[in-house]
CSV table of C-alpha atoms in Angstrom, one decimal:
chain,number,residue,atom,x,y,z
T,1,MET,CA,79.3,-3.0,4.1
T,2,LEU,CA,77.6,-5.4,1.9
T,3,LEU,CA,76.2,-7.3,4.9
T,4,LYS,CA,74.9,-4.1,6.5
T,5,VAL,CA,73.2,-3.4,3.3
T,6,ILE,CA,71.5,-6.8,3.3
T,7,LEU,CA,70.6,-7.0,6.9
T,8,ALA,CA,69.1,-3.5,6.9
T,9,PRO,CA,65.8,-4.3,5.3
T,10,PHE,CA,65.6,-7.7,7.4
T,11,PHE,CA,65.9,-5.6,10.7
T,12,LEU,CA,63.4,-3.2,9.4
T,13,LEU,CA,61.0,-5.9,8.5
T,14,ILE,CA,61.5,-7.2,12.0
T,15,ALA,CA,60.7,-3.9,13.5
T,16,ILE,CA,57.5,-3.6,11.3
T,17,LEU,CA,56.4,-7.1,12.5
T,18,PHE,CA,57.1,-6.3,16.1
T,19,VAL,CA,55.0,-2.8,15.9
T,20,LEU,CA,52.2,-4.7,14.2
T,21,PHE,CA,52.2,-7.5,16.9
T,22,VAL,CA,52.1,-4.9,19.8
T,23,ILE,CA,49.2,-3.0,17.9
T,24,ASN,CA,47.3,-6.3,17.4
T,25,ARG,CA,47.8,-7.5,20.8
T,26,ARG,CA,46.6,-4.3,22.2
T,27,LYS,CA,43.6,-4.3,20.1
T,28,LEU,CA,43.1,-8.0,21.1
T,29,LYS,CA,43.4,-6.9,24.8
T,30,GLU,CA,40.9,-4.1,24.4
T,31,LYS,CA,38.5,-6.3,22.6
T,32,THR,CA,38.7,-8.8,25.4
T,33,GLU,CA,38.5,-6.3,28.0
T,34,SER,CA,35.3,-4.8,26.1
T,35,GLU,CA,33.7,-8.2,25.9
T,36,LYS,CA,34.5,-8.8,29.5
T,37,SER,CA,32.8,-5.5,30.4
T,38,LEU,CA,29.8,-6.3,28.3
T,39,ASN,CA,29.4,-9.7,29.9
T,40,GLU,CA,29.8,-8.3,33.2
T,41,PHE,CA,27.0,-5.7,32.3
T,42,ILE,CA,24.9,-8.6,31.2
T,43,SER,CA,25.5,-10.7,34.1
T,44,GLY,CA,24.6,-7.6,36.5
T,45,LEU,CA,21.3,-7.7,34.7
T,46,GLY,CA,20.6,-11.2,35.5
T,47,ILE,CA,21.2,-12.7,31.9
T,48,VAL,CA,23.2,-16.0,31.7
T,49,LEU,CA,24.9,-16.5,28.5
T,50,GLU,CA,24.3,-19.7,27.1
T,51,GLY,CA,27.2,-20.1,24.5
T,52,GLU,CA,26.0,-20.2,20.9
T,53,LYS,CA,22.3,-20.5,21.8
T,54,LEU,CA,21.6,-17.0,23.1
T,55,GLY,CA,21.2,-14.0,20.7
T,56,ILE,CA,22.1,-10.6,22.2
T,57,ALA,CA,22.3,-7.2,21.2
T,58,ILE,CA,23.0,-4.0,23.4
T,59,TRP,CA,22.5,-0.5,22.8
T,60,ILE,CA,23.9,2.6,24.9
T,61,ASP,CA,22.1,5.8,24.7
T,62,ASN,CA,20.2,4.5,21.7
T,63,GLU,CA,23.5,3.4,19.8
T,64,LEU,CA,24.0,-0.3,18.9
T,65,VAL,CA,27.3,-1.1,20.5
T,66,TYR,CA,27.1,-5.0,20.4
T,67,ILE,CA,25.2,-7.6,18.4
T,68,ASN,CA,26.0,-11.2,17.8
T,69,SER,CA,25.3,-13.5,14.8
T,70,ILE,CA,22.7,-15.5,16.5
T,71,LEU,CA,20.3,-12.5,17.1
T,72,LEU,CA,20.7,-11.5,13.5
T,73,GLU,CA,19.6,-15.0,12.6
T,74,HIS,CA,16.6,-14.8,14.6
T,75,THR,CA,15.4,-11.3,13.8
T,76,ALA,CA,16.0,-12.2,10.1
T,77,LEU,CA,13.2,-14.9,10.4
T,78,ALA,CA,10.8,-12.0,11.3
T,79,GLY,CA,12.0,-9.9,8.2
T,80,ILE,CA,13.7,-7.2,10.5
T,81,GLU,CA,17.0,-5.7,10.1
T,82,ILE,CA,17.9,-4.8,13.6
T,83,ARG,CA,21.0,-3.0,12.8
T,84,ASP,CA,19.0,-0.4,10.7
T,85,LYS,CA,18.2,2.4,12.9
T,86,LYS,CA,15.4,3.9,10.5
T,87,GLU,CA,13.9,0.5,10.3
T,88,LEU,CA,13.7,0.3,14.2
T,89,ASP,CA,12.4,3.8,14.4
T,90,GLU,CA,9.7,2.7,11.8
T,91,LEU,CA,8.9,-0.3,14.0
T,92,PHE,CA,8.3,1.9,17.1
T,93,SER,CA,6.4,4.6,14.9
T,94,HIS,CA,4.0,2.1,13.4
T,95,PRO,CA,3.6,-1.0,15.5
T,96,GLU,CA,0.5,-1.9,13.8
T,97,LYS,CA,2.4,-2.9,10.7
T,98,TYR,CA,4.3,-5.6,12.6
T,99,LEU,CA,1.5,-7.4,14.2
T,100,VAL,CA,4.0,-10.3,15.4
T,101,PHE,CA,5.5,-7.8,17.7
T,102,TYR,CA,2.5,-5.3,18.2
T,103,ASP,CA,2.0,-6.1,22.0
T,104,MET,CA,5.8,-6.0,22.8
T,105,ILE,CA,6.5,-2.9,21.0
T,106,ASN,CA,3.4,-1.1,22.7
T,107,GLU,CA,4.5,-2.1,26.1
T,108,ILE,CA,7.9,-0.9,25.7
T,109,LYS,CA,6.7,2.3,24.3
T,110,LYS,CA,4.5,2.8,27.3
T,111,GLN,CA,7.3,2.3,29.7
T,112,ARG,CA,9.5,4.8,27.9
T,113,GLU,CA,6.8,7.4,27.7
T,114,ALA,CA,6.2,6.8,31.5
T,115,LYS,CA,9.9,7.4,32.0
T,116,VAL,CA,10.4,4.2,34.0
T,117,SER,CA,14.1,4.0,34.6
T,118,GLU,CA,14.3,0.3,34.9
T,119,TYR,CA,12.3,-2.2,33.2
T,120,SER,CA,12.4,-5.9,32.1
T,121,ARG,CA,9.9,-8.2,30.3
T,122,VAL,CA,9.8,-11.5,28.7
T,123,TRP,CA,7.7,-12.5,25.7
T,124,ARG,CA,7.4,-15.8,23.8
T,125,LYS,CA,6.6,-15.5,19.9
T,126,GLU,CA,6.4,-18.2,17.3
T,127,VAL,CA,8.2,-16.8,14.3
T,128,GLY,CA,8.9,-18.9,11.0
T,129,GLN,CA,7.6,-22.1,12.7
T,130,LYS,CA,10.3,-21.5,15.6
T,131,TYR,CA,9.4,-20.6,19.0
T,132,PHE,CA,11.5,-17.8,20.6
T,133,GLU,CA,11.7,-16.5,24.2
T,134,ILE,CA,12.5,-12.7,23.9
T,135,LYS,CA,13.9,-10.7,26.8
T,136,TYR,CA,14.2,-7.0,27.0
T,137,PHE,CA,16.0,-5.1,29.8
T,138,ARG,CA,16.3,-1.1,30.1
T,139,LYS,CA,18.6,0.3,32.9
T,140,HIS,CA,20.0,3.6,33.7
T,141,LEU,CA,23.8,3.5,34.8
T,142,ASN,CA,26.1,6.3,35.5
T,143,GLY,CA,24.0,8.7,33.4
T,144,LYS,CA,23.6,6.4,30.6
T,145,GLU,CA,20.7,4.3,29.4
T,146,TYR,CA,21.4,0.6,28.6
T,147,VAL,CA,19.1,-1.5,26.7
T,148,VAL,CA,19.8,-5.3,26.1
T,149,LEU,CA,17.8,-7.5,24.0
T,150,THR,CA,18.3,-11.3,24.1
T,151,THR,CA,16.6,-14.1,22.0
T,152,ARG,CA,16.5,-17.9,22.7
T,153,ASP,CA,15.2,-20.8,20.5
T,154,VAL,CA,13.0,-22.7,22.7
T,155,SER,CA,11.0,-24.5,19.8
T,156,ASN,CA,11.5,-27.7,21.9
T,157,GLU,CA,8.9,-26.4,24.3
T,158,LEU,CA,6.3,-25.7,21.6
T,159,SER,CA,4.8,-29.3,21.6
T,160,ASN,CA,4.3,-29.2,25.4
T,161,LEU,CA,2.5,-25.7,25.1
T,162,GLU,CA,-0.7,-27.4,24.3
T,163,VAL,CA,-1.5,-28.7,27.7
T,164,THR,CA,-0.8,-25.0,29.0
T,165,ILE,CA,-3.0,-23.3,26.6
T,166,LEU,CA,-5.8,-25.9,26.8
T,167,ALA,CA,-6.0,-25.5,30.6
T,168,GLU,CA,-6.2,-21.8,30.3
T,169,LEU,CA,-9.0,-22.2,27.8
T,170,SER,CA,-10.9,-24.6,30.1
T,171,GLU,CA,-10.9,-21.9,32.6
T,172,ILE,CA,-12.2,-19.2,30.5
T,173,PHE,CA,-14.9,-21.4,28.9
T,174,SER,CA,-16.1,-22.7,32.5
T,175,GLU,CA,-16.3,-18.8,33.2
T,176,HIS,CA,-18.4,-18.1,30.3
T,177,PHE,CA,-20.6,-21.2,30.5
T,178,SER,CA,-21.5,-20.1,34.1
T,179,ARG,CA,-23.2,-17.1,32.8
T,180,GLU,CA,-26.8,-16.8,31.9
T,181,THR,CA,-25.7,-15.3,28.5
T,182,ILE,CA,-22.7,-16.1,26.3
T,183,ASN,CA,-21.1,-13.1,24.6
T,184,LEU,CA,-19.1,-14.3,21.7
T,185,TYR,CA,-17.1,-11.1,21.4
T,186,GLU,CA,-15.8,-11.6,25.1
T,187,VAL,CA,-15.1,-15.2,24.2
T,188,GLY,CA,-13.0,-14.2,21.1
T,189,GLU,CA,-11.3,-11.6,23.1
T,190,ASP,CA,-10.3,-14.2,25.9
T,191,ILE,CA,-9.1,-16.7,23.3
T,192,LYS,CA,-6.9,-14.2,21.4
T,193,ARG,CA,-5.5,-12.9,24.7
T,194,ILE,CA,-4.2,-16.3,25.6
T,195,LEU,CA,-2.8,-17.2,22.1
T,196,ALA,CA,-1.3,-13.8,21.7
T,197,ASN,CA,0.2,-14.1,25.2
T,198,HIS,CA,2.0,-17.2,23.8
T,199,GLY,CA,2.8,-15.5,20.6
T,200,LEU,CA,0.8,-18.0,18.3
T,201,VAL,CA,-1.5,-15.6,16.6
T,202,ASP,CA,-2.0,-12.0,15.4
T,203,ILE,CA,-5.7,-12.2,14.5
T,204,ILE,CA,-8.7,-14.4,15.4
T,205,GLY,CA,-11.9,-14.3,13.5
T,206,ILE,CA,-15.2,-16.0,14.8
T,207,GLY,CA,-17.9,-16.2,12.3
T,208,ILE,CA,-21.4,-17.5,12.7
T,209,LEU,CA,-23.7,-18.6,10.0
T,210,LYS,CA,-27.2,-17.1,10.1
T,211,PRO,CA,-30.4,-18.7,9.1
T,212,THR,CA,-30.5,-16.0,6.4
T,213,GLY,CA,-27.2,-17.4,4.9
T,214,GLU,CA,-25.3,-14.5,6.1
T,215,LEU,CA,-22.0,-15.0,7.8
T,216,TYR,CA,-21.7,-12.8,10.8
T,217,PHE,CA,-18.4,-12.2,12.7
T,218,PRO,CA,-19.2,-11.1,16.4
T,219,TYR,CA,-15.2,-11.0,16.8
T,220,PHE,CA,-12.6,-10.1,14.4
T,221,LYS,CA,-10.0,-8.0,15.6
T,222,TYR,CA,-6.6,-6.7,14.4
T,223,THR,CA,-5.5,-4.3,17.1
T,224,ASP,CA,-7.4,-2.2,19.6
T,225,GLU,CA,-7.3,0.7,17.3
T,226,ASP,CA,-8.5,-1.6,14.2
T,227,ASP,CA,-11.5,-3.8,15.6
T,228,ARG,CA,-13.4,-5.3,12.7
T,229,SER,CA,-15.9,-7.2,14.8
T,230,GLY,CA,-19.5,-7.1,13.6
T,231,PHE,CA,-18.9,-7.1,9.8
T,232,VAL,CA,-21.1,-9.4,7.7
T,233,VAL,CA,-20.4,-11.6,4.7
T,234,LYS,CA,-23.3,-12.0,2.4
T,235,PRO,CA,-24.3,-15.1,0.8
T,236,GLU,CA,-23.2,-14.1,-2.8
T,237,GLU,CA,-19.8,-13.0,-1.6
T,238,LYS,CA,-17.3,-15.9,-2.5
T,239,THR,CA,-14.7,-15.2,0.2
T,240,LEU,CA,-12.3,-17.5,2.1
T,241,SER,CA,-14.8,-17.6,5.1
T,242,ARG,CA,-17.5,-18.4,2.8
T,243,TYR,CA,-15.4,-21.2,1.1
T,244,ILE,CA,-14.8,-22.9,4.6
T,245,VAL,CA,-18.3,-22.8,5.5
T,246,ASP,CA,-19.8,-23.9,1.9
T,247,LYS,CA,-17.3,-26.7,1.5
T,248,GLY,CA,-16.8,-27.8,5.2
T,249,LEU,CA,-13.1,-28.0,4.8
T,250,LYS,CA,-10.0,-26.7,6.7
T,251,VAL,CA,-7.8,-24.4,4.7
T,252,HIS,CA,-4.0,-23.6,5.4
T,253,ILE,CA,-2.8,-20.8,3.4
T,254,ARG,CA,1.0,-20.2,3.8
T,255,ASN,CA,1.3,-17.1,1.7
T,256,SER,CA,-1.7,-14.9,1.4
T,257,GLU,CA,-0.1,-13.0,-1.8
T,258,LYS,CA,0.6,-16.2,-3.6
T,259,ASP,CA,-2.0,-18.6,-2.5
T,260,ASN,CA,-4.8,-16.2,-3.1
T,261,SER,CA,-7.1,-18.2,-5.2
T,262,LEU,CA,-9.5,-21.0,-4.4
T,263,SER,CA,-11.4,-23.5,-6.5
T,264,ASP,CA,-14.9,-22.7,-7.9
T,265,GLY,CA,-14.4,-19.1,-8.2
T,266,TYR,CA,-13.8,-18.4,-4.5
T,267,ASP,CA,-11.1,-15.8,-3.4
T,268,PHE,CA,-10.3,-14.1,-0.3
T,269,TYR,CA,-10.0,-10.6,-1.5
T,270,TYR,CA,-12.3,-9.5,1.4
T,271,ILE,CA,-9.7,-10.3,3.9
T,272,ARG,CA,-6.7,-8.9,1.8
T,273,ARG,CA,-8.6,-5.5,1.8
T,274,PHE,CA,-7.6,-5.0,5.5
T,275,THR,CA,-3.9,-5.0,4.8
T,276,THR,CA,-1.1,-5.3,2.2
T,277,LYS,CA,1.1,-7.5,4.3
T,278,VAL,CA,1.7,-11.2,3.6
T,279,PHE,CA,-0.2,-13.4,6.1
T,280,THR,CA,-0.4,-17.0,7.0
T,281,ILE,CA,-4.1,-18.2,7.5
T,282,TYR,CA,-5.9,-21.2,9.0
T,283,GLY,CA,-9.4,-21.6,8.5
T,284,VAL,CA,-11.5,-24.2,10.3
T,285,PRO,CA,-15.3,-24.8,9.9
T,286,VAL,CA,-17.4,-24.8,13.0
T,287,SER,CA,-19.9,-27.7,12.9
T,288,PHE,CA,-22.2,-29.7,15.4
T,289,ARG,CA,-25.4,-31.9,14.7
T,290,GLY,CA,-24.0,-32.6,11.4
T,291,LEU,CA,-24.3,-29.1,10.2
T,292,ILE,CA,-21.7,-26.3,9.5
T,293,LYS,CA,-22.6,-23.4,11.9
T,294,GLY,CA,-19.4,-21.2,11.3
T,295,VAL,CA,-15.8,-20.5,10.7
T,296,ILE,CA,-12.9,-19.6,12.8
T,297,LEU,CA,-9.8,-17.8,11.2
T,298,PHE,CA,-6.4,-17.7,12.8
T,299,GLU,CA,-4.0,-15.3,11.1
T,300,LYS,CA,-0.3,-14.4,11.7
T,301,GLN,CA,1.9,-11.9,9.8
T,302,GLY,CA,4.4,-13.5,7.6
T,303,GLU,CA,4.8,-16.6,5.3
T,304,ASP,CA,4.2,-20.2,6.5
T,305,GLN,CA,4.3,-19.3,10.3
T,306,PHE,CA,2.2,-22.0,11.7
T,307,SER,CA,4.0,-25.2,13.0
T,308,LYS,CA,2.1,-28.5,13.3
T,309,SER,CA,1.9,-28.2,16.9
T,310,THR,CA,0.2,-24.8,16.7
T,311,ILE,CA,-2.3,-26.2,14.1
T,312,ALA,CA,-3.1,-28.9,16.3
T,313,ILE,CA,-3.9,-26.5,19.2
T,314,PHE,CA,-5.9,-24.5,16.6
T,315,ASP,CA,-8.0,-27.5,15.7
T,316,LYS,CA,-8.9,-28.1,19.5
T,317,ILE,CA,-9.7,-24.4,20.1
T,318,ALA,CA,-12.2,-24.9,17.1
T,319,HIS,CA,-13.8,-27.8,19.1
T,320,PHE,CA,-14.0,-25.7,22.2
T,321,ILE,CA,-15.8,-23.0,20.2
T,322,SER,CA,-18.2,-25.5,18.6
T,323,LEU,CA,-19.1,-26.7,22.2
T,324,ALA,CA,-19.6,-23.0,23.0
T,325,LEU,CA,-22.1,-22.3,20.1
T,326,ARG,CA,-23.8,-25.6,20.7
T,327,PHE,CA,-24.3,-24.3,24.3
T,328,ILE,CA,-25.7,-21.0,23.1
T,329,GLU,CA,-28.1,-22.9,21.0
T,330,ILE,CA,-29.3,-25.0,23.8
T,331,LEU,CA,-29.6,-21.7,26.0
T,332,ASP,CA,-31.7,-20.2,23.4
T,333,GLU,CA,-33.9,-23.1,23.0
T,334,LEU,CA,-34.4,-23.4,26.8
T,335,ASN,CA,-35.1,-19.7,26.9
T,336,THR,CA,-37.7,-19.9,24.1
T,337,GLU,CA,-39.3,-22.9,25.8
T,338,ARG,CA,-39.3,-21.1,29.1
T,339,THR,CA,-40.9,-18.0,27.5
T,340,LYS,CA,-43.5,-20.2,25.9
T,341,LEU,CA,-44.4,-21.9,29.4
T,342,PHE,CA,-44.4,-18.4,31.2
T,343,GLU,CA,-46.8,-17.2,28.5
T,344,LEU,CA,-49.1,-20.0,29.0
T,345,SER,CA,-49.1,-19.8,32.7
T,346,ILE,CA,-50.3,-16.2,32.6
T,347,LYS,CA,-52.4,-16.0,29.6
T,348,ASP,CA,-55.5,-17.9,28.4
T,349,TYR,CA,-54.7,-20.2,25.6
T,350,LEU,CA,-57.7,-19.3,23.3
T,351,THR,CA,-58.2,-15.5,23.8
T,352,GLY,CA,-54.8,-14.6,24.8
T,353,ALA,CA,-56.2,-12.6,27.8
T,354,TYR,CA,-54.1,-12.2,31.0
T,355,SER,CA,-55.3,-14.9,33.8
T,356,ARG,CA,-56.3,-14.1,37.3
T,357,ARG,CA,-53.0,-15.5,38.5
T,358,PHE,CA,-51.2,-12.7,36.4
T,359,LEU,CA,-53.4,-10.0,37.8
T,360,GLU,CA,-52.8,-11.1,41.4
T,361,GLN,CA,-49.1,-11.0,40.8
T,362,PHE,CA,-49.1,-7.6,38.9
T,363,LEU,CA,-51.3,-6.0,41.5
T,364,GLU,CA,-49.1,-7.3,44.4
T,365,LYS,CA,-46.0,-5.7,42.7
T,366,GLU,CA,-47.7,-2.4,42.0
T,367,LEU,CA,-49.0,-2.1,45.7
T,368,ASN,CA,-45.6,-2.7,47.1
T,369,LYS,CA,-44.3,-0.1,44.6
T,370,CYS,CA,-46.8,2.4,45.8
T,371,ARG,CA,-45.9,1.7,49.3
T,372,ARG,CA,-42.2,2.4,48.9
T,373,THR,CA,-42.8,5.5,46.7
T,374,ASN,CA,-45.9,6.7,48.6
T,375,ALA,CA,-47.8,7.0,45.2
T,376,LYS,CA,-51.4,6.3,44.3
T,377,ALA,CA,-53.0,3.6,42.1
T,378,THR,CA,-56.2,3.2,40.6
T,379,VAL,CA,-57.8,-0.2,39.8
T,380,VAL,CA,-60.7,-0.2,37.2
T,381,PHE,CA,-63.0,-3.3,36.9
T,382,LEU,CA,-64.8,-3.9,33.7
T,383,ASP,CA,-67.7,-6.6,33.4
T,384,ILE,CA,-69.1,-7.5,30.1
T,385,ASN,CA,-72.5,-8.9,30.3
T,386,GLU,CA,-73.1,-12.2,28.3
T,387,PHE,CA,-69.3,-12.0,27.1
T,388,LYS,CA,-69.6,-15.8,25.8
T,389,LYS,CA,-72.5,-15.2,23.7
T,390,ASN,CA,-70.8,-12.2,22.0
């Protein structure tokens, strides 16, 4: 009897442990099957899991069902809590507040609004001096919407990106230089498009120093809805761009909120007035013939966002733009000289009166016009006697 009393708790403990073992085994089996199903789903969308290197999150009907630690680390660099539904809703409602992902969010929104059932796209973004490949997939299966987001650190490719970008820039500059006139707004738009496509910048500003001392920005664009191009910095305004021009120095600001004062009373309040977000800013003076002719500003939302490789690319872009400005100046000089020569060929040097050559060319054009339009023309001759004596 005593033995039964002693063994009863022992058998009860064994029974409890057995039940717990069965429950845990069932849970482990369900978890394994669930992960297997997720992996099969991912493979069906053409994603190859790369062990620890691939960040991944999956939503089914807007509910987050799976996320791994790698993706959480990647999104944390961008200051986004991807598990917070309210924060994601804010991201899609106001993409202009998140310039790093502005183009990406806008594209996804357009596809959603167009009710495209299947959509996939790849972006590359530099975030926190690391370079990421971001893939987005959306697919409808069995009446449910599946969304998959993957991130992969490809920072090792950042140093090789320079060759690609410079080749693309060479093409656009060759195109612009082949035109009779160069539009700096269009040049800026093309440069920003290339750099934004590779995820290196959010904003580019191109400032030209005028003979009056004003700093004119033919291109300075945040978003399509917020285009600041055309603004002018007066000589007395001690802004960041004015500091770069006046000092002829490159400036690298890692945090626009903390590093917001410069020497000799300069400040960049003028730029901070556009937004309350923290920015990384790199400013480069544009010079040729030994003179400072302008400034280029490269900006990205977030703190300390530019790697050494990226800054090296910016320096080369500044050189390209210096060449463009020099080319514009040469064109202006040639056009001025050509206008002077043309004026000399059709006008008398002393009196400014049009020459007989001009009269013949003008009359020929007018007569041809009259023949085409069946119109009439009148020619009046005026003779002044003893003109030279007067």
